[in-house]
Structures are given as structure tokens and as C-alpha cells.
């Protein structure tokens, strides 16, 4: 597998996230406060809810249901109740497109 286009870069504003489906997997494409784009598993490790519906702040995303925050670089949970990390995937920009490689997991899970 390799990098595959998931959306246009201008579809993901700073401090926001977009849900995309890649190889049948739900991925949250997130642009942090500095403008850096990250790709993480969209499903919270605490319960099955969508992290892309949560709030982005600096380099974290907060689960909207119980408030766990996850580091966008490592996938590690920074606050309870979640204790397991979400997977993090390589992402890059090619022209106007964002590409993600789901065959390589940077974080655990
Ligand atoms: S479902 Fe995400 S913290 Fe509970």
C-alpha cells in the first residue's frame, strides 16, 4: 500500500477535522492550530464515537463524549477516561490534495 488521496487540503481548516474513509477504515484528517495536518483513527479508544466530531486545540483533539484528549502526533491519550492510543498514519500534501498511507501506523493500536 502507499499514500492515497483523501481530500483537498483546503477542505480541512486549522483547528478542525474531517472524516474520510480509506480502505474501509474511518480516518480523521486533522489540521492543528499551527496548520500541520495529521491523520488518526477516527474511532475513540474508549467507546465507538467519532473523534472528528471533537474539538481541536493546539496539537490535540478532544473526544466529544467524555472529554479524553489525544495527542495528534503520537495518538496517546492525555486525559482519562481513554487509556489506549489511537493509531496515527503518515500524511502528506501533493499539490491541492492530502494523501494518507494507512498501511503504516506511527502510533499503537
Ligand atoms: S467515548 Fe471518547 S472518551 Fe469516552
mmCIF file of N, CA, C and O and ligand atoms in Angstrom:
data_model
loop_
_atom_site.group_PDB
_atom_site.id
_atom_site.type_symbol
_atom_site.label_atom_id
_atom_site.label_comp_id
_atom_site.label_asym_id
_atom_site.label_seq_id
_atom_site.Cartn_x
_atom_site.Cartn_y
_atom_site.Cartn_z
ATOM 1 N N UNK A 1 0.849 -1.191 0.000
ATOM 2 C CA UNK A 1 0.000 0.000 0.000
ATOM 3 C C UNK A 1 0.883 1.237 0.000
ATOM 4 O O UNK A 1 2.071 1.182 0.202
ATOM 5 N N UNK A 2 0.255 2.351 -0.236
ATOM 6 C CA UNK A 2 1.020 3.592 -0.313
ATOM 7 C C UNK A 2 0.080 4.757 -0.025
ATOM 8 O O UNK A 2 -1.071 4.568 0.353
ATOM 9 N N UNK A 3 0.625 5.931 -0.211
ATOM 10 C CA UNK A 3 -0.193 7.123 0.005
ATOM 11 C C UNK A 3 -1.342 7.172 -0.998
ATOM 12 O O UNK A 3 -1.146 6.935 -2.189
ATOM 13 N N UNK A 4 -2.525 7.494 -0.486
ATOM 14 C CA UNK A 4 -3.703 7.636 -1.339
ATOM 15 C C UNK A 4 -4.385 8.962 -1.035
ATOM 16 O O UNK A 4 -4.457 9.366 0.135
ATOM 17 N N UNK A 5 -4.912 9.643 -2.068
ATOM 18 C CA UNK A 5 -5.591 10.918 -1.828
ATOM 19 C C UNK A 5 -6.861 10.713 -1.011
ATOM 20 O O UNK A 5 -7.600 9.746 -1.232
ATOM 21 N N UNK A 6 -7.109 11.616 -0.063
ATOM 22 C CA UNK A 6 -8.293 11.501 0.784
ATOM 23 C C UNK A 6 -9.216 12.711 0.673
ATOM 24 O O UNK A 6 -10.431 12.587 0.838
ATOM 25 N N UNK A 7 -8.642 13.894 0.426
ATOM 26 C CA UNK A 7 -9.464 15.090 0.286
ATOM 27 C C UNK A 7 -8.576 16.234 -0.183
ATOM 28 O O UNK A 7 -7.345 16.088 -0.228
ATOM 29 N N UNK A 8 -9.200 17.362 -0.490
ATOM 30 C CA UNK A 8 -8.415 18.542 -0.831
ATOM 31 C C UNK A 8 -7.879 19.174 0.453
ATOM 32 O O UNK A 8 -8.532 19.134 1.492
ATOM 33 N N UNK A 9 -6.711 19.779 0.349
ATOM 34 C CA UNK A 9 -6.094 20.391 1.527
ATOM 35 C C UNK A 9 -6.954 21.519 2.092
ATOM 36 O O UNK A 9 -7.042 21.684 3.313
ATOM 37 N N UNK A 10 -7.630 22.275 1.203
ATOM 38 C CA UNK A 10 -8.412 23.412 1.699
ATOM 39 C C UNK A 10 -9.750 22.986 2.308
ATOM 40 O O UNK A 10 -10.524 23.816 2.763
ATOM 41 N N UNK A 11 -10.022 21.684 2.327
ATOM 42 C CA UNK A 11 -11.243 21.198 2.990
ATOM 43 C C UNK A 11 -11.060 21.054 4.491
ATOM 44 O O UNK A 11 -12.029 20.821 5.214
ATOM 45 N N UNK A 12 -9.821 21.151 4.958
ATOM 46 C CA UNK A 12 -9.553 20.970 6.394
ATOM 47 C C UNK A 12 -8.942 22.262 6.937
ATOM 48 O O UNK A 12 -7.759 22.539 6.750
ATOM 49 N N UNK A 13 -9.771 23.051 7.589
ATOM 50 C CA UNK A 13 -9.343 24.326 8.152
ATOM 51 C C UNK A 13 -8.509 24.089 9.414
ATOM 52 O O UNK A 13 -8.619 23.030 10.044
ATOM 53 N N UNK A 14 -7.678 25.072 9.806
ATOM 54 C CA UNK A 14 -6.986 24.958 11.086
ATOM 55 C C UNK A 14 -7.976 24.730 12.234
ATOM 56 O O UNK A 14 -9.091 25.267 12.214
ATOM 57 N N UNK A 15 -7.571 23.937 13.207
ATOM 58 C CA UNK A 15 -8.407 23.601 14.363
ATOM 59 C C UNK A 15 -9.694 22.885 13.957
ATOM 60 O O UNK A 15 -10.761 23.117 14.544
ATOM 61 N N UNK A 16 -9.591 22.043 12.935
ATOM 62 C CA UNK A 16 -10.778 21.276 12.551
ATOM 63 C C UNK A 16 -10.356 19.895 12.055
ATOM 64 O O UNK A 16 -9.173 19.637 11.820
ATOM 65 N N UNK A 17 -11.355 19.031 11.921
ATOM 66 C CA UNK A 17 -11.101 17.657 11.495
ATOM 67 C C UNK A 17 -12.140 17.249 10.465
ATOM 68 O O UNK A 17 -13.273 17.749 10.474
ATOM 69 N N UNK A 18 -11.746 16.325 9.591
ATOM 70 C CA UNK A 18 -12.660 15.820 8.557
ATOM 71 C C UNK A 18 -12.594 14.302 8.561
ATOM 72 O O UNK A 18 -11.511 13.721 8.574
ATOM 73 N N UNK A 19 -13.758 13.676 8.552
ATOM 74 C CA UNK A 19 -13.830 12.217 8.471
ATOM 75 C C UNK A 19 -13.673 11.777 7.028
ATOM 76 O O UNK A 19 -14.376 12.277 6.136
ATOM 77 N N UNK A 20 -12.762 10.828 6.793
ATOM 78 C CA UNK A 20 -12.630 10.224 5.462
ATOM 79 C C UNK A 20 -12.605 8.704 5.650
ATOM 80 O O UNK A 20 -12.325 8.200 6.741
ATOM 81 N N UNK A 21 -12.943 7.986 4.596
ATOM 82 C CA UNK A 21 -12.892 6.522 4.621
ATOM 83 C C UNK A 21 -11.793 6.081 3.666
ATOM 84 O O UNK A 21 -11.790 6.473 2.492
ATOM 85 N N UNK A 22 -10.852 5.300 4.166
ATOM 86 C CA UNK A 22 -9.754 4.840 3.315
ATOM 87 C C UNK A 22 -9.566 3.347 3.562
ATOM 88 O O UNK A 22 -9.336 2.920 4.704
ATOM 89 N N UNK A 23 -9.683 2.561 2.515
ATOM 90 C CA UNK A 23 -9.599 1.106 2.623
ATOM 91 C C UNK A 23 -10.579 0.583 3.675
ATOM 92 O O UNK A 23 -10.261 -0.331 4.448
ATOM 93 N N UNK A 24 -11.767 1.178 3.735
ATOM 94 C CA UNK A 24 -12.800 0.753 4.655
ATOM 95 C C UNK A 24 -12.574 1.178 6.097
ATOM 96 O O UNK A 24 -13.327 0.780 6.983
ATOM 97 N N UNK A 25 -11.564 2.002 6.306
ATOM 98 C CA UNK A 25 -11.227 2.424 7.662
ATOM 99 C C UNK A 25 -11.583 3.894 7.847
ATOM 100 O O UNK A 25 -11.288 4.717 6.967
ATOM 101 N N UNK A 26 -12.200 4.229 8.986
ATOM 102 C CA UNK A 26 -12.552 5.620 9.262
ATOM 103 C C UNK A 26 -11.324 6.350 9.799
ATOM 104 O O UNK A 26 -10.754 5.951 10.825
ATOM 105 N N UNK A 27 -10.950 7.412 9.093
ATOM 106 C CA UNK A 27 -9.771 8.186 9.440
ATOM 107 C C UNK A 27 -10.188 9.639 9.685
ATOM 108 O O UNK A 27 -10.967 10.202 8.906
ATOM 109 N N UNK A 28 -9.669 10.232 10.750
ATOM 110 C CA UNK A 28 -9.862 11.659 10.988
ATOM 111 C C UNK A 28 -8.631 12.390 10.462
ATOM 112 O O UNK A 28 -7.516 12.133 10.914
ATOM 113 N N UNK A 29 -8.865 13.253 9.471
ATOM 114 C CA UNK A 29 -7.788 14.110 8.965
ATOM 115 C C UNK A 29 -7.927 15.439 9.712
ATOM 116 O O UNK A 29 -8.981 16.088 9.659
ATOM 117 N N UNK A 30 -6.896 15.812 10.437
ATOM 118 C CA UNK A 30 -6.989 16.922 11.386
ATOM 119 C C UNK A 30 -5.908 17.960 11.092
ATOM 120 O O UNK A 30 -4.736 17.611 10.933
ATOM 121 N N UNK A 31 -6.316 19.217 11.024
ATOM 122 C CA UNK A 31 -5.332 20.286 10.908
ATOM 123 C C UNK A 31 -5.238 20.970 12.265
ATOM 124 O O UNK A 31 -6.238 21.463 12.793
ATOM 125 N N UNK A 32 -4.037 21.003 12.829
ATOM 126 C CA UNK A 32 -3.888 21.557 14.176
ATOM 127 C C UNK A 32 -3.797 23.081 14.143
ATOM 128 O O UNK A 32 -3.892 23.718 13.079
ATOM 129 N N UNK A 33 -3.573 23.661 15.303
ATOM 130 C CA UNK A 33 -3.575 25.121 15.409
ATOM 131 C C UNK A 33 -2.437 25.754 14.629
ATOM 132 O O UNK A 33 -2.524 26.915 14.207
ATOM 133 N N UNK A 34 -1.350 25.007 14.427
ATOM 134 C CA UNK A 34 -0.204 25.525 13.665
ATOM 135 C C UNK A 34 -0.350 25.312 12.165
ATOM 136 O O UNK A 34 0.515 25.728 11.397
ATOM 137 N N UNK A 35 -1.392 24.609 11.755
ATOM 138 C CA UNK A 35 -1.602 24.365 10.337
ATOM 139 C C UNK A 35 -1.070 23.020 9.863
ATOM 140 O O UNK A 35 -1.209 22.678 8.686
ATOM 141 N N UNK A 36 -0.452 22.259 10.761
ATOM 142 C CA UNK A 36 0.052 20.936 10.400
ATOM 143 C C UNK A 36 -1.101 19.946 10.321
ATOM 144 O O UNK A 36 -2.004 19.960 11.164
ATOM 145 N N UNK A 37 -1.048 19.075 9.305
ATOM 146 C CA UNK A 37 -2.115 18.090 9.122
ATOM 147 C C UNK A 37 -1.690 16.747 9.699
ATOM 148 O O UNK A 37 -0.539 16.315 9.537
ATOM 149 N N UNK A 38 -2.628 16.084 10.376
ATOM 150 C CA UNK A 38 -2.404 14.771 10.975
ATOM 151 C C UNK A 38 -3.506 13.834 10.492
ATOM 152 O O UNK A 38 -4.591 14.279 10.108
ATOM 153 N N UNK A 39 -3.232 12.524 10.561
ATOM 154 C CA UNK A 39 -4.256 11.523 10.236
ATOM 155 C C UNK A 39 -4.253 10.485 11.354
ATOM 156 O O UNK A 39 -3.214 9.889 11.658
ATOM 157 N N UNK A 40 -5.397 10.300 11.974
ATOM 158 C CA UNK A 40 -5.517 9.349 13.086
ATOM 159 C C UNK A 40 -6.761 8.493 12.880
ATOM 160 O O UNK A 40 -7.676 8.874 12.136
ATOM 161 N N UNK A 41 -6.803 7.351 13.569
ATOM 162 C CA UNK A 41 -8.029 6.564 13.577
ATOM 163 C C UNK A 41 -9.161 7.436 14.105
ATOM 164 O O UNK A 41 -9.001 8.127 15.116
ATOM 165 N N UNK A 42 -10.299 7.389 13.421
ATOM 166 C CA UNK A 42 -11.401 8.280 13.807
ATOM 167 C C UNK A 42 -12.132 7.803 15.053
ATOM 168 O O UNK A 42 -12.797 8.589 15.713
ATOM 169 N N UNK A 43 -12.029 6.528 15.376
ATOM 170 C CA UNK A 43 -12.824 5.982 16.474
ATOM 171 C C UNK A 43 -12.077 6.102 17.795
ATOM 172 O O UNK A 43 -10.943 5.627 17.937
ATOM 173 N N UNK A 44 -12.721 6.736 18.769
ATOM 174 C CA UNK A 44 -12.154 6.860 20.116
ATOM 175 C C UNK A 44 -11.882 5.462 20.676
ATOM 176 O O UNK A 44 -12.629 4.518 20.410
ATOM 177 N N UNK A 45 -10.815 5.325 21.450
ATOM 178 C CA UNK A 45 -10.489 4.019 22.029
ATOM 179 C C UNK A 45 -11.273 3.736 23.300
ATOM 180 O O UNK A 45 -11.161 2.648 23.868
ATOM 181 N N UNK A 46 -12.059 4.699 23.761
ATOM 182 C CA UNK A 46 -12.873 4.468 24.963
ATOM 183 C C UNK A 46 -14.219 3.862 24.595
ATOM 184 O O UNK A 46 -14.601 2.823 25.130
ATOM 185 N N UNK A 47 -14.932 4.511 23.696
ATOM 186 C CA UNK A 47 -16.157 3.960 23.140
ATOM 187 C C UNK A 47 -16.179 4.305 21.658
ATOM 188 O O UNK A 47 -15.380 5.116 21.194
ATOM 189 N N UNK A 48 -17.113 3.701 20.946
ATOM 190 C CA UNK A 48 -17.083 3.857 19.494
ATOM 191 C C UNK A 48 -17.779 5.133 19.057
ATOM 192 O O UNK A 48 -18.918 5.095 18.564
ATOM 193 N N UNK A 49 -17.104 6.255 19.229
ATOM 194 C CA UNK A 49 -17.622 7.517 18.725
ATOM 195 C C UNK A 49 -16.549 8.173 17.856
ATOM 196 O O UNK A 49 -15.366 7.844 17.938
ATOM 197 N N UNK A 50 -16.998 9.112 17.057
ATOM 198 C CA UNK A 50 -16.131 9.718 16.046
ATOM 199 C C UNK A 50 -15.330 10.885 16.626
ATOM 200 O O UNK A 50 -15.885 11.898 17.055
ATOM 201 N N UNK A 51 -13.996 10.741 16.589
ATOM 202 C CA UNK A 51 -13.146 11.813 17.101
ATOM 203 C C UNK A 51 -13.180 13.043 16.201
ATOM 204 O O UNK A 51 -12.929 14.156 16.659
ATOM 205 N N UNK A 52 -13.485 12.868 14.922
ATOM 206 C CA UNK A 52 -13.508 14.027 14.025
ATOM 207 C C UNK A 52 -14.628 14.998 14.377
ATOM 208 O O UNK A 52 -14.636 16.125 13.890
ATOM 209 N N UNK A 53 -15.541 14.584 15.250
ATOM 210 C CA UNK A 53 -16.594 15.488 15.708
ATOM 211 C C UNK A 53 -16.179 16.233 16.972
ATOM 212 O O UNK A 53 -16.950 17.012 17.534
ATOM 213 N N UNK A 54 -14.946 15.995 17.426
ATOM 214 C CA UNK A 54 -14.463 16.653 18.638
ATOM 215 C C UNK A 54 -13.758 17.962 18.336
ATOM 216 O O UNK A 54 -13.618 18.377 17.187
ATOM 217 N N UNK A 55 -13.288 18.612 19.396
ATOM 218 C CA UNK A 55 -12.618 19.906 19.267
ATOM 219 C C UNK A 55 -11.117 19.727 19.124
ATOM 220 O O UNK A 55 -10.503 18.934 19.840
ATOM 221 N N UNK A 56 -10.527 20.510 18.218
ATOM 222 C CA UNK A 56 -9.073 20.510 18.023
ATOM 223 C C UNK A 56 -8.496 21.714 18.752
ATOM 224 O O UNK A 56 -9.008 22.833 18.635
ATOM 225 N N UNK A 57 -7.433 21.492 19.504
ATOM 226 C CA UNK A 57 -6.777 22.587 20.229
ATOM 227 C C UNK A 57 -5.279 22.306 20.262
ATOM 228 O O UNK A 57 -4.863 21.247 20.724
ATOM 229 N N UNK A 58 -4.500 23.274 19.772
ATOM 230 C CA UNK A 58 -3.059 23.069 19.614
ATOM 231 C C UNK A 58 -2.828 21.780 18.834
ATOM 232 O O UNK A 58 -3.302 21.657 17.727
ATOM 233 N N UNK A 59 -2.136 20.794 19.448
ATOM 234 C CA UNK A 59 -1.855 19.538 18.735
ATOM 235 C C UNK A 59 -2.644 18.387 19.350
ATOM 236 O O UNK A 59 -2.176 17.252 19.399
ATOM 237 N N UNK A 60 -3.869 18.681 19.821
ATOM 238 C CA UNK A 60 -4.701 17.641 20.425
ATOM 239 C C UNK A 60 -6.111 17.684 19.833
ATOM 240 O O UNK A 60 -6.539 18.699 19.290
ATOM 241 N N UNK A 61 -6.819 16.549 19.988
ATOM 242 C CA UNK A 61 -8.237 16.515 19.662
ATOM 243 C C UNK A 61 -8.955 15.922 20.863
ATOM 244 O O UNK A 61 -8.465 14.991 21.491
ATOM 245 N N UNK A 62 -10.097 16.530 21.195
ATOM 246 C CA UNK A 62 -10.854 16.122 22.375
ATOM 247 C C UNK A 62 -12.078 15.322 21.951
ATOM 248 O O UNK A 62 -12.863 15.779 21.113
ATOM 249 N N UNK A 63 -12.232 14.146 22.528
ATOM 250 C CA UNK A 63 -13.427 13.347 22.278
ATOM 251 C C UNK A 63 -14.637 14.074 22.849
ATOM 252 O O UNK A 63 -14.634 14.481 24.013
ATOM 253 N N UNK A 64 -15.681 14.203 22.017
ATOM 254 C CA UNK A 64 -16.847 14.995 22.427
ATOM 255 C C UNK A 64 -17.691 14.299 23.488
ATOM 256 O O UNK A 64 -18.460 14.941 24.200
ATOM 257 N N UNK A 65 -17.546 12.957 23.637
ATOM 258 C CA UNK A 65 -18.462 12.250 24.541
ATOM 259 C C UNK A 65 -18.035 12.337 26.005
ATOM 260 O O UNK A 65 -18.826 12.710 26.871
ATOM 261 N N UNK A 66 -16.778 11.983 26.293
ATOM 262 C CA UNK A 66 -16.330 12.003 27.691
ATOM 263 C C UNK A 66 -15.115 12.893 27.924
ATOM 264 O O UNK A 66 -14.591 12.939 29.023
ATOM 265 N N UNK A 67 -14.615 13.519 26.882
ATOM 266 C CA UNK A 67 -13.591 14.543 27.075
ATOM 267 C C UNK A 67 -12.137 14.103 27.071
ATOM 268 O O UNK A 67 -11.270 14.925 27.362
ATOM 269 N N UNK A 68 -11.841 12.852 26.746
ATOM 270 C CA UNK A 68 -10.429 12.475 26.624
ATOM 271 C C UNK A 68 -9.793 13.270 25.496
ATOM 272 O O UNK A 68 -10.388 13.452 24.438
ATOM 273 N N UNK A 69 -8.567 13.722 25.728
ATOM 274 C CA UNK A 69 -7.834 14.382 24.657
ATOM 275 C C UNK A 69 -6.732 13.448 24.171
ATOM 276 O O UNK A 69 -6.134 12.703 24.961
ATOM 277 N N UNK A 70 -6.470 13.479 22.869
ATOM 278 C CA UNK A 70 -5.450 12.635 22.253
ATOM 279 C C UNK A 70 -4.414 13.514 21.572
ATOM 280 O O UNK A 70 -4.763 14.495 20.898
ATOM 281 N N UNK A 71 -3.132 13.158 21.747
ATOM 282 C CA UNK A 71 -2.045 13.835 21.068
ATOM 283 C C UNK A 71 -2.097 13.464 19.584
ATOM 284 O O UNK A 71 -2.098 12.273 19.241
ATOM 285 N N UNK A 72 -2.120 14.454 18.718
ATOM 286 C CA UNK A 72 -2.262 14.177 17.283
ATOM 287 C C UNK A 72 -1.001 13.584 16.676
ATOM 288 O O UNK A 72 -1.061 12.957 15.624
ATOM 289 N N UNK A 73 0.157 13.771 17.300
ATOM 290 C CA UNK A 73 1.402 13.215 16.758
ATOM 291 C C UNK A 73 1.611 11.768 17.178
ATOM 292 O O UNK A 73 2.049 10.939 16.383
ATOM 293 N N UNK A 74 1.313 11.476 18.450
ATOM 294 C CA UNK A 74 1.586 10.132 18.970
ATOM 295 C C UNK A 74 0.341 9.263 19.059
ATOM 296 O O UNK A 74 0.448 8.037 19.144
ATOM 297 N N UNK A 75 -0.837 9.880 19.089
ATOM 298 C CA UNK A 75 -2.073 9.147 19.293
ATOM 299 C C UNK A 75 -2.350 8.815 20.754
ATOM 300 O O UNK A 75 -3.383 8.234 21.081
ATOM 301 N N UNK A 76 -1.435 9.194 21.627
ATOM 302 C CA UNK A 76 -1.581 8.837 23.034
ATOM 303 C C UNK A 76 -2.699 9.656 23.693
ATOM 304 O O UNK A 76 -2.825 10.863 23.440
ATOM 305 N N UNK A 77 -3.494 8.995 24.576
ATOM 306 C CA UNK A 77 -4.482 9.749 25.334
ATOM 307 C C UNK A 77 -3.778 10.562 26.423
ATOM 308 O O UNK A 77 -2.875 10.060 27.099
ATOM 309 N N UNK A 78 -4.169 11.814 26.548
ATOM 310 C CA UNK A 78 -3.538 12.698 27.531
ATOM 311 C C UNK A 78 -4.388 12.855 28.777
ATOM 312 O O UNK A 78 -3.885 13.259 29.814
ATOM 313 N N UNK A 79 -5.678 12.563 28.650
ATOM 314 C CA UNK A 79 -6.588 12.672 29.789
ATOM 315 C C UNK A 79 -7.558 11.502 29.761
ATOM 316 O O UNK A 79 -7.895 11.002 28.688
ATOM 317 N N UNK A 80 -8.000 11.021 30.954
ATOM 318 C CA UNK A 80 -8.964 9.919 31.003
ATOM 319 C C UNK A 80 -10.330 10.396 30.513
ATOM 320 O O UNK A 80 -10.550 11.602 30.409
ATOM 321 N N UNK A 81 -11.247 9.442 30.267
ATOM 322 C CA UNK A 81 -11.186 8.022 30.607
ATOM 323 C C UNK A 81 -10.450 7.132 29.584
ATOM 324 O O UNK A 81 -10.185 5.985 29.899
ATOM 325 N N UNK A 82 -10.155 7.577 28.395
ATOM 326 C CA UNK A 82 -9.450 6.713 27.441
ATOM 327 C C UNK A 82 -8.046 6.406 27.960
ATOM 328 O O UNK A 82 -7.371 7.290 28.522
ATOM 329 N N UNK A 83 -7.620 5.163 27.785
ATOM 330 C CA UNK A 83 -6.278 4.764 28.230
ATOM 331 C C UNK A 83 -5.437 4.213 27.086
ATOM 332 O O UNK A 83 -4.226 4.095 27.219
ATOM 333 N N UNK A 84 -6.072 3.850 25.975
ATOM 334 C CA UNK A 84 -5.356 3.277 24.836
ATOM 335 C C UNK A 84 -5.168 4.334 23.754
ATOM 336 O O UNK A 84 -6.061 5.155 23.520
ATOM 337 N N UNK A 85 -4.027 4.291 23.068
ATOM 338 C CA UNK A 85 -3.796 5.273 21.999
ATOM 339 C C UNK A 85 -4.616 4.959 20.756
ATOM 340 O O UNK A 85 -5.025 3.817 20.543
ATOM 341 N N UNK A 86 -4.838 5.978 19.935
ATOM 342 C CA UNK A 86 -5.387 5.763 18.600
ATOM 343 C C UNK A 86 -4.218 5.657 17.625
ATOM 344 O O UNK A 86 -3.133 6.200 17.869
ATOM 345 N N UNK A 87 -4.425 4.940 16.525
ATOM 346 C CA UNK A 87 -3.382 4.808 15.511
ATOM 347 C C UNK A 87 -3.186 6.141 14.786
ATOM 348 O O UNK A 87 -4.138 6.890 14.568
ATOM 349 N N UNK A 88 -1.929 6.413 14.447
ATOM 350 C CA UNK A 88 -1.565 7.616 13.695
ATOM 351 C C UNK A 88 -0.950 7.164 12.374
ATOM 352 O O UNK A 88 -0.160 6.211 12.349
ATOM 353 N N UNK A 89 -1.303 7.827 11.298
ATOM 354 C CA UNK A 89 -0.834 7.436 9.964
ATOM 355 C C UNK A 89 -0.059 8.572 9.309
ATOM 356 O O UNK A 89 -0.332 9.745 9.566
ATOM 357 N N UNK A 90 0.886 8.226 8.428
ATOM 358 C CA UNK A 90 1.604 9.260 7.689
ATOM 359 C C UNK A 90 0.655 10.021 6.769
ATOM 360 O O UNK A 90 -0.222 9.422 6.142
ATOM 361 N N UNK A 91 0.841 11.328 6.703
ATOM 362 C CA UNK A 91 0.036 12.169 5.822
ATOM 363 C C UNK A 91 0.963 13.159 5.136
ATOM 364 O O UNK A 91 1.941 13.611 5.725
ATOM 365 N N UNK A 92 0.674 13.461 3.875
ATOM 366 C CA UNK A 92 1.449 14.484 3.177
ATOM 367 C C UNK A 92 0.560 15.174 2.164
ATOM 368 O O UNK A 92 -0.522 14.687 1.814
ATOM 369 N N UNK A 93 1.031 16.332 1.721
ATOM 370 C CA UNK A 93 0.282 17.099 0.739
ATOM 371 C C UNK A 93 0.962 17.003 -0.605
ATOM 372 O O UNK A 93 2.187 17.106 -0.712
ATOM 373 N N UNK A 94 0.174 16.785 -1.655
ATOM 374 C CA UNK A 94 0.679 16.747 -3.020
ATOM 375 C C UNK A 94 -0.181 17.700 -3.841
ATOM 376 O O UNK A 94 -1.331 17.384 -4.164
ATOM 377 N N UNK A 95 0.338 18.868 -4.137
ATOM 378 C CA UNK A 95 -0.468 19.878 -4.811
ATOM 379 C C UNK A 95 -1.613 20.307 -3.919
ATOM 380 O O UNK A 95 -1.393 20.711 -2.775
ATOM 381 N N UNK A 96 -2.834 20.193 -4.439
ATOM 382 C CA UNK A 96 -4.008 20.591 -3.653
ATOM 383 C C UNK A 96 -4.570 19.446 -2.827
ATOM 384 O O UNK A 96 -5.556 19.625 -2.108
ATOM 385 N N UNK A 97 -3.973 18.263 -2.929
ATOM 386 C CA UNK A 97 -4.537 17.080 -2.279
ATOM 387 C C UNK A 97 -3.773 16.659 -1.030
ATOM 388 O O UNK A 97 -2.548 16.805 -0.956
ATOM 389 N N UNK A 98 -4.515 16.108 -0.072
ATOM 390 C CA UNK A 98 -3.907 15.465 1.089
ATOM 391 C C UNK A 98 -3.927 13.961 0.859
ATOM 392 O O UNK A 98 -4.939 13.403 0.412
ATOM 393 N N UNK A 99 -2.807 13.319 1.177
ATOM 394 C CA UNK A 99 -2.675 11.886 0.982
ATOM 395 C C UNK A 99 -2.323 11.216 2.298
ATOM 396 O O UNK A 99 -1.535 11.760 3.090
ATOM 397 N N UNK A 100 -2.899 10.049 2.523
ATOM 398 C CA UNK A 100 -2.664 9.291 3.751
ATOM 399 C C UNK A 100 -2.257 7.873 3.380
ATOM 400 O O UNK A 100 -2.757 7.311 2.402
ATOM 401 N N UNK A 101 -1.346 7.309 4.162
ATOM 402 C CA UNK A 101 -0.934 5.914 3.982
ATOM 403 C C UNK A 101 -1.396 5.125 5.207
ATOM 404 O O UNK A 101 -0.824 5.257 6.283
ATOM 405 N N UNK A 102 -2.446 4.313 5.031
ATOM 406 C CA UNK A 102 -2.972 3.566 6.176
ATOM 407 C C UNK A 102 -2.240 2.243 6.386
ATOM 408 O O UNK A 102 -2.549 1.504 7.314
ATOM 409 N N UNK A 103 -1.264 1.948 5.531
ATOM 410 C CA UNK A 103 -0.513 0.696 5.702
ATOM 411 C C UNK A 103 0.598 0.846 6.734
ATOM 412 O O UNK A 103 1.189 -0.142 7.157
ATOM 413 N N UNK A 104 0.883 2.078 7.118
ATOM 414 C CA UNK A 104 1.931 2.345 8.099
ATOM 415 C C UNK A 104 1.307 3.038 9.304
ATOM 416 O O UNK A 104 0.684 4.080 9.164
ATOM 417 N N UNK A 105 1.446 2.433 10.487
ATOM 418 C CA UNK A 105 0.907 3.042 11.690
ATOM 419 C C UNK A 105 2.042 3.594 12.518
ATOM 420 O O UNK A 105 2.955 2.865 12.909
ATOM 421 N N UNK A 106 1.988 4.919 12.754
ATOM 422 C CA UNK A 106 3.008 5.549 13.566
ATOM 423 C C UNK A 106 2.746 5.273 15.044
ATOM 424 O O UNK A 106 3.632 4.953 15.808
ATOM 425 N N UNK A 107 1.480 5.420 15.444
ATOM 426 C CA UNK A 107 1.104 5.169 16.824
ATOM 427 C C UNK A 107 0.721 3.711 17.003
ATOM 428 O O UNK A 107 0.754 2.921 16.061
ATOM 429 N N UNK A 108 0.365 3.349 18.214
ATOM 430 C CA UNK A 108 -0.056 1.979 18.505
ATOM 431 C C UNK A 108 -1.502 1.781 18.104
ATOM 432 O O UNK A 108 -2.141 2.689 17.609
ATOM 433 N N UNK A 109 -2.009 0.566 18.315
ATOM 434 C CA UNK A 109 -3.389 0.180 18.095
ATOM 435 C C UNK A 109 -3.559 -0.643 16.858
ATOM 436 O O UNK A 109 -3.386 -0.259 15.771
HETATM 437 S S1 LIG B 1 -16.007 7.814 24.087
HETATM 438 FE FE1 LIG B 1 -14.206 9.026 23.839
HETATM 439 S S2 LIG B 1 -13.648 9.455 25.899
HETATM 440 FE FE2 LIG B 1 -15.393 8.214 26.123
#
